[in-house]
Short mmCIF file of C-alpha atoms in Angstrom, two decimals:
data_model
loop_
_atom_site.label_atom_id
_atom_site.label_comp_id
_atom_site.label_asym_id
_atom_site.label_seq_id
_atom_site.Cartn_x
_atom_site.Cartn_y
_atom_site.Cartn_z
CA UNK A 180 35.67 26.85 -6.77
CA UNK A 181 36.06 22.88 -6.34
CA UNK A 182 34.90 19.97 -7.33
CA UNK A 183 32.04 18.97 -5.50
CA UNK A 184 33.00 15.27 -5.69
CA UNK A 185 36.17 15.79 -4.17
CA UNK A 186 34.07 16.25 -0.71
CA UNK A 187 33.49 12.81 -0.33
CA UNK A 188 36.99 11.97 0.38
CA UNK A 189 37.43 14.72 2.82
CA UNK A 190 34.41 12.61 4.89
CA UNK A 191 36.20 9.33 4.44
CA UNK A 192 39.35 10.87 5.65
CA UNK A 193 37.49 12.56 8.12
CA UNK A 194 35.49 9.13 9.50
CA UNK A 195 38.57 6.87 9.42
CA UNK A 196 40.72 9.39 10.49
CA UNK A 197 43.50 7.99 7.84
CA UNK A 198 44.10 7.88 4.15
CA UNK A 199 44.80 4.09 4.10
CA UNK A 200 41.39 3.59 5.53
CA UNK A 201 39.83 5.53 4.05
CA UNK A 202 40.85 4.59 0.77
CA UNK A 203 39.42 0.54 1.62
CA UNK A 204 36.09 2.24 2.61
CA UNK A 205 36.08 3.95 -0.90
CA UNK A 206 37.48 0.71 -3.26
CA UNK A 207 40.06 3.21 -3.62
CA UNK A 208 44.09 3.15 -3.43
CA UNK A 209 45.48 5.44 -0.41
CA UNK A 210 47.22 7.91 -2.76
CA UNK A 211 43.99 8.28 -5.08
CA UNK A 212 42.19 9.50 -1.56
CA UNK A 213 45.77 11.79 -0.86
CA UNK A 214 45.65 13.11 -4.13
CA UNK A 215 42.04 14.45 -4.31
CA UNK A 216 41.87 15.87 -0.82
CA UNK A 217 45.19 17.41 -1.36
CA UNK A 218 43.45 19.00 -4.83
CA UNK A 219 40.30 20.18 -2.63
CA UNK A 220 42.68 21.85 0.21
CA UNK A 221 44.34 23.54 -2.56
CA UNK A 222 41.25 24.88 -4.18
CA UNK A 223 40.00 26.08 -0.82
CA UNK A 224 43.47 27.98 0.19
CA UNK A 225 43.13 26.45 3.46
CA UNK A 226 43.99 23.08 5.11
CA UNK A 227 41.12 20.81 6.54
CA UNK A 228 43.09 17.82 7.89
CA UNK A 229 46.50 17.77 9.61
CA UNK A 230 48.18 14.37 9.95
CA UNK A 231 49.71 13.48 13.49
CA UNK A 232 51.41 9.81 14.55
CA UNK A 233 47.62 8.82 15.60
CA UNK A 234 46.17 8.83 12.39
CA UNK A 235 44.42 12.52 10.62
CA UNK A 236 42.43 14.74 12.34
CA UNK A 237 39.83 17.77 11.21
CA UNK A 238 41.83 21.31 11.33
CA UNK A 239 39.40 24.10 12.90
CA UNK A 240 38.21 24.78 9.70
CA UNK A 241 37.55 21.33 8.73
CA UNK A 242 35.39 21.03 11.72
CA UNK A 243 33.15 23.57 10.55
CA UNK A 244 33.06 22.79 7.41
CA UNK A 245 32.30 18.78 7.92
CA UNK A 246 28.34 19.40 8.55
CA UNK A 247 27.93 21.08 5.40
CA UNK A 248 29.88 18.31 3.87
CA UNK A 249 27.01 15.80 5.11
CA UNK A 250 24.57 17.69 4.44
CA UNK A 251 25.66 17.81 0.61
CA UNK A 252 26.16 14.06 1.03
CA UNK A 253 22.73 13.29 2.09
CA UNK A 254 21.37 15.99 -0.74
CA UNK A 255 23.45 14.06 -3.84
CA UNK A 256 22.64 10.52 -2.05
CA UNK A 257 18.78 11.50 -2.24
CA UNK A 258 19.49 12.80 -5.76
CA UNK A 259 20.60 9.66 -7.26
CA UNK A 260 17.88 7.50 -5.63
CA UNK A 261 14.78 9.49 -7.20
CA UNK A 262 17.12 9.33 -10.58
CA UNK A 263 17.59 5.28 -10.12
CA UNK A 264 13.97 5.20 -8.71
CA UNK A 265 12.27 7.23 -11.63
CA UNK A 266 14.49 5.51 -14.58
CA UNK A 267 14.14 1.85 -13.16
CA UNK A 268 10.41 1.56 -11.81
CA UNK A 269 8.47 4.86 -11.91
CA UNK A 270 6.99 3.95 -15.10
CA UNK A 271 4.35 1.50 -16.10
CA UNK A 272 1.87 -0.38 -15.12
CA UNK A 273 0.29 -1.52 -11.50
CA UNK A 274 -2.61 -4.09 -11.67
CA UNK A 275 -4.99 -3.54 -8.79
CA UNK A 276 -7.19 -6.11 -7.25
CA UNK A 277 -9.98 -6.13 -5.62
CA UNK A 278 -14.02 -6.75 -5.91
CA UNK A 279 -16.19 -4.88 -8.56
CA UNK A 280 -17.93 -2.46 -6.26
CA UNK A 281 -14.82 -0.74 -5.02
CA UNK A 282 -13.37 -0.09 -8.04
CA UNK A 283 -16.50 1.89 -9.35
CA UNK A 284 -16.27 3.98 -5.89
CA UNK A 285 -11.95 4.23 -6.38
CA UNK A 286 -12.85 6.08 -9.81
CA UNK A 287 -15.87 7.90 -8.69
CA UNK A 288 -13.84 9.39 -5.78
CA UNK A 289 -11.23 10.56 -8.25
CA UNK A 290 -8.54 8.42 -6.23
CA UNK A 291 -6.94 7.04 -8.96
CA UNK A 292 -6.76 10.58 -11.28
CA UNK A 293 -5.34 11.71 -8.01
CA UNK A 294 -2.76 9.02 -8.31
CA UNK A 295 -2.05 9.30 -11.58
CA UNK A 296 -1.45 13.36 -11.11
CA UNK A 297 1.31 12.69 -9.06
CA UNK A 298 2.80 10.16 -10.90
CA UNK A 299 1.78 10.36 -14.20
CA UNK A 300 3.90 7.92 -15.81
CA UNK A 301 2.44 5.14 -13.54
CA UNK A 302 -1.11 3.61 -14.59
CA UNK A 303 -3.39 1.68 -12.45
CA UNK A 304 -5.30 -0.86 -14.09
CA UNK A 305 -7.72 -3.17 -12.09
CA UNK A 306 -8.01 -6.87 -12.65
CA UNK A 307 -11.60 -7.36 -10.94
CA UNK A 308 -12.80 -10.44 -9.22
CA UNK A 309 -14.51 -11.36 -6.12
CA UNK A 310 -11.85 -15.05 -6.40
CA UNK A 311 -8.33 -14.34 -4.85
CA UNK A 312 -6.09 -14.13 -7.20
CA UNK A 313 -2.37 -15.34 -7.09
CA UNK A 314 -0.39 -12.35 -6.52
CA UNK A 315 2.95 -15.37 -6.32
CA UNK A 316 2.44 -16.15 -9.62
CA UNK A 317 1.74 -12.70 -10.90
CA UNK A 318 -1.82 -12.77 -11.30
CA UNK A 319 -2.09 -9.10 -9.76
CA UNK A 320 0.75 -6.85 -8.04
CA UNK A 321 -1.44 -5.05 -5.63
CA UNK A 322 -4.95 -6.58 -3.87
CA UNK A 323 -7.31 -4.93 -1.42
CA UNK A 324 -8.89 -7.59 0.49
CA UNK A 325 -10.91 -7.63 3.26
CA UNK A 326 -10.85 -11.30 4.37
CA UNK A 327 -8.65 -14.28 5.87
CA UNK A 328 -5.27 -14.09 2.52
CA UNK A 329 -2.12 -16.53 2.88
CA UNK A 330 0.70 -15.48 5.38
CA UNK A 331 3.04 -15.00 3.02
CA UNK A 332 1.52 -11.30 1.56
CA UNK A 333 2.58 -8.44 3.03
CA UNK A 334 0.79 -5.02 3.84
CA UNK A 335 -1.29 -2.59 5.64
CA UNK A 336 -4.61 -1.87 7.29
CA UNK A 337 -6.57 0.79 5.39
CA UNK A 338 -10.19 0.43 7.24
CA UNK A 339 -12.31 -2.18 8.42
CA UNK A 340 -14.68 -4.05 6.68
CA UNK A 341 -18.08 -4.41 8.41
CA UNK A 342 -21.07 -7.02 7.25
CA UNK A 343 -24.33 -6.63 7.88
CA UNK A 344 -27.56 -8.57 6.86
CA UNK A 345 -29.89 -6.80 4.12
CA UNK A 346 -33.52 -6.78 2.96
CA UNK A 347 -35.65 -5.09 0.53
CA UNK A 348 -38.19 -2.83 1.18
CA UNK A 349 -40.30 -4.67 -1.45
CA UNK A 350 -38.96 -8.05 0.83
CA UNK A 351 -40.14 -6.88 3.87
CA UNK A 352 -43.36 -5.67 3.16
CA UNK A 353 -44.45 -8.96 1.92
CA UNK A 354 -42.60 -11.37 4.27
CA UNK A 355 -41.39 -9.03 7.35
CA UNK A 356 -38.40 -8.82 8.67
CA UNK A 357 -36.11 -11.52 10.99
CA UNK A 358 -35.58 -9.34 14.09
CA UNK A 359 -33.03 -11.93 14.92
CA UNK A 360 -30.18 -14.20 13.64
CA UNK A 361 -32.18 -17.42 14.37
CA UNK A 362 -35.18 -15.75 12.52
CA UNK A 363 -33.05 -16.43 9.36
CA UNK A 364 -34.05 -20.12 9.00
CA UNK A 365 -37.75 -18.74 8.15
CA UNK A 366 -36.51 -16.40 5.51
CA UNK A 367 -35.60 -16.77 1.91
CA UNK A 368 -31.90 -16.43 1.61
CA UNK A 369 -29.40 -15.19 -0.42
CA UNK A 370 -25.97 -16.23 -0.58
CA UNK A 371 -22.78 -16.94 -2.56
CA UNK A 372 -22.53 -20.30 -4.71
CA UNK A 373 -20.03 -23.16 -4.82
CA UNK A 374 -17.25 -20.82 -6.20
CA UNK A 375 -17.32 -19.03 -3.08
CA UNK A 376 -18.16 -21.75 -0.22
CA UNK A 377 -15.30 -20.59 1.65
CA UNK A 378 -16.15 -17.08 2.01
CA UNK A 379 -16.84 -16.34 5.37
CA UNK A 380 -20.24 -14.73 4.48
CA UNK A 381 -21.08 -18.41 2.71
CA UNK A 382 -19.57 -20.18 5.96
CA UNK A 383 -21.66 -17.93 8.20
CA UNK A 384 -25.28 -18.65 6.77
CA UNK A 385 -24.36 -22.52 6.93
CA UNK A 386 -23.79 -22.23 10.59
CA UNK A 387 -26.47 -20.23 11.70
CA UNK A 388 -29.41 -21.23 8.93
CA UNK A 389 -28.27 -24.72 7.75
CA UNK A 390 -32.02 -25.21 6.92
CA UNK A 391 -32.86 -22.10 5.35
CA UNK A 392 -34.78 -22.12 1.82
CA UNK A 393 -32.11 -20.80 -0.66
CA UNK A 394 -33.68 -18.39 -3.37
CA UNK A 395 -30.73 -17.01 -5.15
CA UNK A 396 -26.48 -17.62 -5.23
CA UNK A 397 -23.99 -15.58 -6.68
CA UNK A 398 -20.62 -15.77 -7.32
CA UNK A 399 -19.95 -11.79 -6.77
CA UNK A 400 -20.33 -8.91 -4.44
CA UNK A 401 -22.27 -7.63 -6.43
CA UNK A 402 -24.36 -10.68 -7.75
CA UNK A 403 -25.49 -10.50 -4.05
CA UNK A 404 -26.48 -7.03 -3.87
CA UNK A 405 -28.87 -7.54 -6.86
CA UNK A 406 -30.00 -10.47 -5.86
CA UNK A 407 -31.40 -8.75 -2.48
CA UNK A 408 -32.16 -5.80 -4.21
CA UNK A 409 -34.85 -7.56 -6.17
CA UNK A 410 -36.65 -8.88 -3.23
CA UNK A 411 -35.61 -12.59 -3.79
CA UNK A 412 -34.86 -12.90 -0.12
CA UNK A 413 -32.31 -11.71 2.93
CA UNK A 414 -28.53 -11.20 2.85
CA UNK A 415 -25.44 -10.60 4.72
CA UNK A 416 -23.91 -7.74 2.52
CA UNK A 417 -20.63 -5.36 2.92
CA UNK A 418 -22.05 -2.38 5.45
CA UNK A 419 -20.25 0.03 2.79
CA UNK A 420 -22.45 -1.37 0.18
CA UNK A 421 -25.78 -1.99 2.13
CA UNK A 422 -26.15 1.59 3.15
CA UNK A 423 -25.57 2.94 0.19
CA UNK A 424 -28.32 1.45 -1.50
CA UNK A 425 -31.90 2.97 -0.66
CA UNK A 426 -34.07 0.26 -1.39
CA UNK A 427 -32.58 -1.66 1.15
CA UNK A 428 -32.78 -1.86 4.88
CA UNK A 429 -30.37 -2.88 7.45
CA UNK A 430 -32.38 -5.74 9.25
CA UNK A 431 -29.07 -7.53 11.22
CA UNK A 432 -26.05 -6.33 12.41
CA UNK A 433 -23.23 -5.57 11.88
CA UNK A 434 -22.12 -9.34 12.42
CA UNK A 435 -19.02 -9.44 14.05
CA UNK A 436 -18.24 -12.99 12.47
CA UNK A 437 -18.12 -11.39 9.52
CA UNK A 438 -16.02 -8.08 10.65
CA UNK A 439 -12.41 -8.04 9.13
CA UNK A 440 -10.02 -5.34 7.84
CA UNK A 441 -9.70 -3.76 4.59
CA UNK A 442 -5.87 -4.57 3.96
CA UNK A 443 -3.73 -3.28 1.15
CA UNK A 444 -1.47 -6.42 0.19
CA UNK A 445 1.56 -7.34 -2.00
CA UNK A 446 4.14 -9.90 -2.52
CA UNK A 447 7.22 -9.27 -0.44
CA UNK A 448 9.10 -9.70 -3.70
CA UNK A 449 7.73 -6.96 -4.83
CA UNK A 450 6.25 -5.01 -2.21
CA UNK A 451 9.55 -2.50 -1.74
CA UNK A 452 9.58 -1.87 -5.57
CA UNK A 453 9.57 1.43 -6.43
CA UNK A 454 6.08 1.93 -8.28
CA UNK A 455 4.40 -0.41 -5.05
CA UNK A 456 6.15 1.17 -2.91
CA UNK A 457 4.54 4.90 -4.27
CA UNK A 458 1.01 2.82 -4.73
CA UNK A 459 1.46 1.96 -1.40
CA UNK A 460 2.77 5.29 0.38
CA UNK A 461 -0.38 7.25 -1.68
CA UNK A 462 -3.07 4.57 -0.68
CA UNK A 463 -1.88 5.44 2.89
CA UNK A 464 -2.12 8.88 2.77
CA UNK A 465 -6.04 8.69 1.34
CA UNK A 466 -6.80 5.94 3.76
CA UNK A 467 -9.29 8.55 5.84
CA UNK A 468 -10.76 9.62 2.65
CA UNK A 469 -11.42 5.87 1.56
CA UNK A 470 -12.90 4.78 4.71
CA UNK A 471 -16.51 5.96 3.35
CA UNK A 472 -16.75 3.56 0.85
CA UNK A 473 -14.73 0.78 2.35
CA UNK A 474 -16.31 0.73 5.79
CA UNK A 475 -19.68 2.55 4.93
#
């Protein structure tokens, strides 16, 4: 019946109410936009602007028609962004952050196959390490974290991220339990080494047990969950993790110095990208279902 491209300079006519206008709003010359709404009047049999000495204004029929006009507007508009989107960025590769033990629970939950189902020509592939890594300098695109990260990251809450301190049973039976924090300076201890002397869990048992015996340091996660697991001593541990494991008992806790949120970050650079941007908007929808292994 008409060319549906033609409709676009029926809406600039009809939003600057002239042809001169409406052909600057366009990049277009005045009789390109005359031409072509002329050509869609004549397809239609019917006029849908009428020019008066103010300037153009909608006919009857134009004003009934200039809804549907939007509406195809917003429809083609939305059509060429999922075209740009899915030839530019919907393909490729995301590298994921984040500490060992989570990624084992991301692929056990079937997350990620989730992820990959709905875009399937996006891959996740994690880059594991309990060190932050450099997401400026393109270490990583994507990191969940769940401590203190530089300003300049942007992101979102997904849970929060609860500490506790941890014993074995085999621990306990032999050298009790601390039934409170300043107990922990008569208990073997477990912490993180040198690599990690910042982490707040490494921070924490200097402050409150500067004198405490040290029987084992690890520079992971899950170097400390081992470590207490084998009855070398007592441990502030990830709630999430602690829990789960049933050789081990809660003995302290949760510590609120320790408490933080599990955050979903990103360079800003890159953060409205596409591909991040689906990571992201997916990630968000799960976040309830990911609680369980994040917070415990």
């Amino acid at each position: 019946m008409f060319d549906w491209a033609d409709l676009k300079y029926f809406l600039a006519v009809a939003r600057n109410h002239s042809t001169i206008a409406a052909g600057k709003a366009l990049g277009l010359s005045q009789s390109t936009v005359h031409r072509r709404l002329s050509e869609l009047e004549r397809r239609i049999g019917r006029q849908l602007v009428v020019r008066q000495p103010s300037g153009y204004r909608l006919t009857e029929l134009g004003e009934a028609l200039l809804p549907y006009a939007e509406r195809v507007e917003v429809a083609v508009t939305d059509f060429e962004r999922r075209v740009t989107d899915t030839a530019l960025d919907l393909t490729g590769v995301i590298r994921v952050t984040c500490p060992e033990p989570i990624v084992y629970r991301m692929t056990q939950s079937k997350l990620i196959d989730r992820f990959h189902a709905r875009h399937p020509k996006l891959r996740v592939e994690f880059v594991t390490s309990d060190r932050y890594l450099d997401l400026s300098k393109g270490e990583a695109d994507v990191a969940f974290r769940s401590g203190d990260t530089d300003d300049e990251l942007v992101g979102r809450k997904i849970a929060d991220s609860i500490w506790a301190v941890y014993a074995s049973r085999a621990y306990i039976e032999h050298h009790g339990k601390p039934e409170r924090i300043e107990d922990l300076s008569l208990h073997h201890l477990v912490g993180f080494d040198d690599t990690l002397s910042n982490h707040r869990a490494a921070k924490w048992l200097r402050d409150v047990a500067p004198q405490a015996k040290m029987a084992a340091r690890a520079n992971s996660v899950l170097g400390l969950i081992y470590s207490v697991k084998s009855g070398l001593g007592v441990g502030p541990l990830p709630a999430a993790l602690g829990d789960a494991e049933p050789d081990l008992v809660r003995v302290l806790g949760p510590v609120a110095e320790l408490s933080r949120s599990w955050r979903l970050l990103a360079h800003p650079d890159l953060r409205r990208t596409p591909r991040i941007s689906a990571f992201f908007d997916f990630i968000i929808e799960e976040r309830e279902s990911m609680k369980s292994y994040l917070t415990g």
